[in-house]
Amino acid sequence: MNKIYCLLFFIVSAGFSACNLNTVADNTQSVSENNWMYNNPAKVQFEIADTLKTYAVKFNLRHTVDYRYSNLFVLMTVNGKDVNKKIRYELKLATQTGEWLGKGSGDIYFKEFTLLKDFPFKHKGPYTITIEQNMRDNPLVGISDVGVQVVKN
């Protein structure tokens, strides 16, 4: 009976935490065999209805201890009626001493990065954001999940 209550508590908690009214789009995808390929970017498509607000664009990453580097280079592309923007980011995943940043559980670590903080979408309508890995390795070993989130400020 305790297992049923624990499961019910987990489901209800997850439901409440996912209900952020300011979230415009949120898409996370698993990476096959923890090998992130160039041609498998994180991608989200969404509609902007409120052009008076600004938005934050976040990149969510889950990696294993098999990831060989302390950083990650990504290319973010924002496409829409009024914008065609491509930006390269270097994201820090570990300290100089090799300690992983972010939240960890076992051999999996999660880190959220805000790539754009107060971004204005000037026109209503559809937009697409893609984030692709931009490292020399292809596939990039040790990346288990990637996601893009757009949040109204």
mmCIF file of C-alpha atoms in Angstrom:
data_model
loop_
_atom_site.group_PDB
_atom_site.id
_atom_site.type_symbol
_atom_site.label_atom_id
_atom_site.label_comp_id
_atom_site.label_asym_id
_atom_site.label_seq_id
_atom_site.Cartn_x
_atom_site.Cartn_y
_atom_site.Cartn_z
ATOM 1 C CA MET A 1 0.000 0.000 0.000
ATOM 2 C CA ASN A 2 2.911 2.382 0.734
ATOM 3 C CA LYS A 3 4.143 1.910 -2.839
ATOM 4 C CA ILE A 4 0.793 3.068 -4.182
ATOM 5 C CA TYR A 5 0.854 6.209 -2.009
ATOM 6 C CA CYS A 6 4.450 6.934 -3.026
ATOM 7 C CA LEU A 7 3.591 6.530 -6.705
ATOM 8 C CA LEU A 8 0.503 8.726 -6.352
ATOM 9 C CA PHE A 9 2.536 11.397 -4.522
ATOM 10 C CA PHE A 10 5.187 11.349 -7.263
ATOM 11 C CA ILE A 11 2.612 11.701 -10.055
ATOM 12 C CA VAL A 12 0.797 14.580 -8.320
ATOM 13 C CA SER A 13 4.090 16.340 -7.506
ATOM 14 C CA ALA A 14 5.291 16.007 -11.087
ATOM 15 C CA GLY A 15 1.989 17.378 -12.362
ATOM 16 C CA PHE A 16 2.157 20.462 -10.155
ATOM 17 C CA SER A 17 5.789 21.170 -10.969
ATOM 18 C CA ALA A 18 5.080 20.933 -14.709
ATOM 19 C CA CYS A 19 2.241 23.482 -14.571
ATOM 20 C CA ASN A 20 4.148 26.689 -15.125
ATOM 21 C CA LEU A 21 1.745 29.141 -16.757
ATOM 22 C CA ASN A 22 4.662 31.145 -18.152
ATOM 23 C CA THR A 23 6.077 28.212 -20.113
ATOM 24 C CA VAL A 24 5.424 28.757 -23.807
ATOM 25 C CA ALA A 25 7.262 25.656 -25.043
ATOM 26 C CA ASP A 26 9.158 22.789 -23.454
ATOM 27 C CA ASN A 27 10.596 19.853 -25.363
ATOM 28 C CA THR A 28 13.131 17.355 -24.051
ATOM 29 C CA GLN A 29 14.350 14.409 -26.062
ATOM 30 C CA SER A 30 16.411 11.375 -25.196
ATOM 31 C CA VAL A 31 19.677 10.899 -27.035
ATOM 32 C CA SER A 32 20.020 7.432 -28.525
ATOM 33 C CA GLU A 33 22.683 5.360 -26.733
ATOM 34 C CA ASN A 34 23.989 8.569 -25.044
ATOM 35 C CA ASN A 35 25.656 9.586 -28.340
ATOM 36 C CA TRP A 36 24.592 13.083 -29.433
ATOM 37 C CA MET A 37 25.026 13.485 -33.196
ATOM 38 C CA TYR A 38 25.325 16.757 -35.115
ATOM 39 C CA ASN A 39 22.225 15.905 -37.120
ATOM 40 C CA ASN A 40 20.043 15.318 -34.023
ATOM 41 C CA PRO A 41 19.539 18.798 -32.525
ATOM 42 C CA ALA A 42 17.266 19.683 -29.646
ATOM 43 C CA LYS A 43 14.299 21.417 -31.248
ATOM 44 C CA VAL A 44 11.136 23.199 -30.194
ATOM 45 C CA GLN A 45 8.410 24.800 -32.313
ATOM 46 C CA PHE A 46 5.970 27.242 -30.732
ATOM 47 C CA GLU A 47 3.618 30.160 -31.295
ATOM 48 C CA ILE A 48 4.137 33.644 -29.872
ATOM 49 C CA ALA A 49 0.894 35.394 -29.004
ATOM 50 C CA ASP A 50 2.163 38.130 -26.651
ATOM 51 C CA THR A 51 4.728 40.428 -28.281
ATOM 52 C CA LEU A 52 4.727 42.888 -25.370
ATOM 53 C CA LYS A 53 6.597 40.458 -23.105
ATOM 54 C CA THR A 54 10.173 39.250 -23.297
ATOM 55 C CA TYR A 55 11.168 35.607 -23.131
ATOM 56 C CA ALA A 56 13.933 33.430 -21.761
ATOM 57 C CA VAL A 57 15.306 30.554 -23.791
ATOM 58 C CA LYS A 58 16.755 27.715 -21.717
ATOM 59 C CA PHE A 59 18.777 24.662 -22.665
ATOM 60 C CA ASN A 60 18.420 21.588 -20.457
ATOM 61 C CA LEU A 61 21.153 18.971 -20.490
ATOM 62 C CA ARG A 62 21.473 15.592 -18.841
ATOM 63 C CA HIS A 63 24.836 13.862 -19.160
ATOM 64 C CA THR A 64 26.628 10.870 -17.707
ATOM 65 C CA VAL A 65 30.030 10.630 -16.056
ATOM 66 C CA ASP A 66 31.236 9.185 -19.380
ATOM 67 C CA TYR A 67 31.253 12.721 -20.815
ATOM 68 C CA ARG A 68 34.948 13.495 -21.427
ATOM 69 C CA TYR A 69 34.998 17.297 -21.268
ATOM 70 C CA SER A 70 34.407 20.058 -18.729
ATOM 71 C CA ASN A 71 32.543 22.187 -21.287
ATOM 72 C CA LEU A 72 30.166 21.888 -24.205
ATOM 73 C CA PHE A 73 29.907 24.064 -27.302
ATOM 74 C CA VAL A 74 26.423 24.404 -28.825
ATOM 75 C CA LEU A 75 24.899 26.361 -31.711
ATOM 76 C CA MET A 76 21.483 27.846 -31.078
ATOM 77 C CA THR A 77 19.365 28.955 -34.039
ATOM 78 C CA VAL A 78 16.187 31.024 -33.638
ATOM 79 C CA ASN A 79 13.966 31.192 -36.738
ATOM 80 C CA GLY A 80 10.737 33.070 -37.264
ATOM 81 C CA LYS A 81 9.103 35.896 -39.200
ATOM 82 C CA ASP A 82 11.347 38.612 -37.784
ATOM 83 C CA VAL A 83 14.453 36.702 -36.793
ATOM 84 C CA ASN A 84 17.069 34.331 -38.169
ATOM 85 C CA LYS A 85 19.702 34.322 -35.460
ATOM 86 C CA LYS A 86 22.536 31.847 -34.818
ATOM 87 C CA ILE A 87 24.678 32.059 -31.673
ATOM 88 C CA ARG A 88 27.506 29.797 -30.457
ATOM 89 C CA TYR A 89 27.787 29.177 -26.707
ATOM 90 C CA GLU A 90 30.383 27.568 -24.493
ATOM 91 C CA LEU A 91 28.666 25.935 -21.534
ATOM 92 C CA LYS A 92 30.641 24.987 -18.418
ATOM 93 C CA LEU A 93 29.821 21.533 -17.078
ATOM 94 C CA ALA A 94 32.618 21.044 -14.541
ATOM 95 C CA THR A 95 35.015 23.013 -12.357
ATOM 96 C CA GLN A 96 38.751 23.138 -13.055
ATOM 97 C CA THR A 97 39.197 20.353 -10.507
ATOM 98 C CA GLY A 98 36.788 18.104 -12.421
ATOM 99 C CA GLU A 99 33.766 18.412 -10.114
ATOM 100 C CA TRP A 100 30.533 18.291 -12.099
ATOM 101 C CA LEU A 101 28.248 21.319 -11.917
ATOM 102 C CA GLY A 102 24.502 20.955 -11.720
ATOM 103 C CA LYS A 103 22.451 18.355 -9.912
ATOM 104 C CA GLY A 104 23.635 14.771 -9.809
ATOM 105 C CA SER A 105 22.177 11.415 -8.982
ATOM 106 C CA GLY A 106 24.426 8.392 -9.344
ATOM 107 C CA ASP A 107 26.301 8.794 -12.609
ATOM 108 C CA ILE A 108 23.762 11.200 -14.215
ATOM 109 C CA TYR A 109 23.977 15.001 -13.977
ATOM 110 C CA PHE A 110 21.417 17.659 -14.947
ATOM 111 C CA LYS A 111 22.180 21.301 -15.720
ATOM 112 C CA GLU A 112 19.957 24.108 -17.019
ATOM 113 C CA PHE A 113 21.488 26.987 -18.987
ATOM 114 C CA THR A 114 19.739 30.272 -19.798
ATOM 115 C CA LEU A 115 20.881 31.131 -23.324
ATOM 116 C CA LEU A 116 18.687 34.202 -23.873
ATOM 117 C CA LYS A 117 17.392 36.129 -20.876
ATOM 118 C CA ASP A 118 15.117 38.945 -22.125
ATOM 119 C CA PHE A 119 14.543 38.121 -25.777
ATOM 120 C CA PRO A 120 11.765 40.018 -27.595
ATOM 121 C CA PHE A 121 9.750 38.209 -30.255
ATOM 122 C CA LYS A 122 8.478 41.190 -32.232
ATOM 123 C CA HIS A 123 5.792 39.456 -34.296
ATOM 124 C CA LYS A 124 3.030 37.015 -33.434
ATOM 125 C CA GLY A 125 3.283 33.641 -35.069
ATOM 126 C CA PRO A 126 5.377 30.491 -35.318
ATOM 127 C CA TYR A 127 9.010 30.222 -34.262
ATOM 128 C CA THR A 128 11.538 27.397 -34.131
ATOM 129 C CA ILE A 129 14.584 27.075 -31.891
ATOM 130 C CA THR A 130 17.205 24.406 -32.488
ATOM 131 C CA ILE A 131 20.277 23.653 -30.412
ATOM 132 C CA GLU A 132 22.938 21.402 -31.878
ATOM 133 C CA GLN A 133 26.168 20.175 -30.380
ATOM 134 C CA ASN A 134 29.217 21.951 -31.822
ATOM 135 C CA MET A 135 32.103 19.868 -30.528
ATOM 136 C CA ARG A 136 34.714 18.066 -32.625
ATOM 137 C CA ASP A 137 33.399 14.647 -31.602
ATOM 138 C CA ASN A 138 30.543 13.201 -33.609
ATOM 139 C CA PRO A 139 28.911 11.431 -31.888
ATOM 140 C CA LEU A 140 29.431 13.225 -28.598
ATOM 141 C CA VAL A 141 29.534 10.437 -26.000
ATOM 142 C CA GLY A 142 27.866 10.828 -22.591
ATOM 143 C CA ILE A 143 24.908 13.085 -23.439
ATOM 144 C CA SER A 144 21.658 11.362 -22.468
ATOM 145 C CA ASP A 145 18.953 14.079 -22.848
ATOM 146 C CA VAL A 146 18.713 17.539 -24.405
ATOM 147 C CA GLY A 147 15.868 20.013 -24.231
ATOM 148 C CA VAL A 148 14.754 23.519 -25.087
ATOM 149 C CA GLN A 149 12.378 25.598 -23.005
ATOM 150 C CA VAL A 150 10.855 29.015 -23.805
ATOM 151 C CA VAL A 151 9.485 30.910 -20.808
ATOM 152 C CA LYS A 152 7.608 34.218 -20.708
ATOM 153 C CA ASN A 153 9.260 36.747 -18.355
#
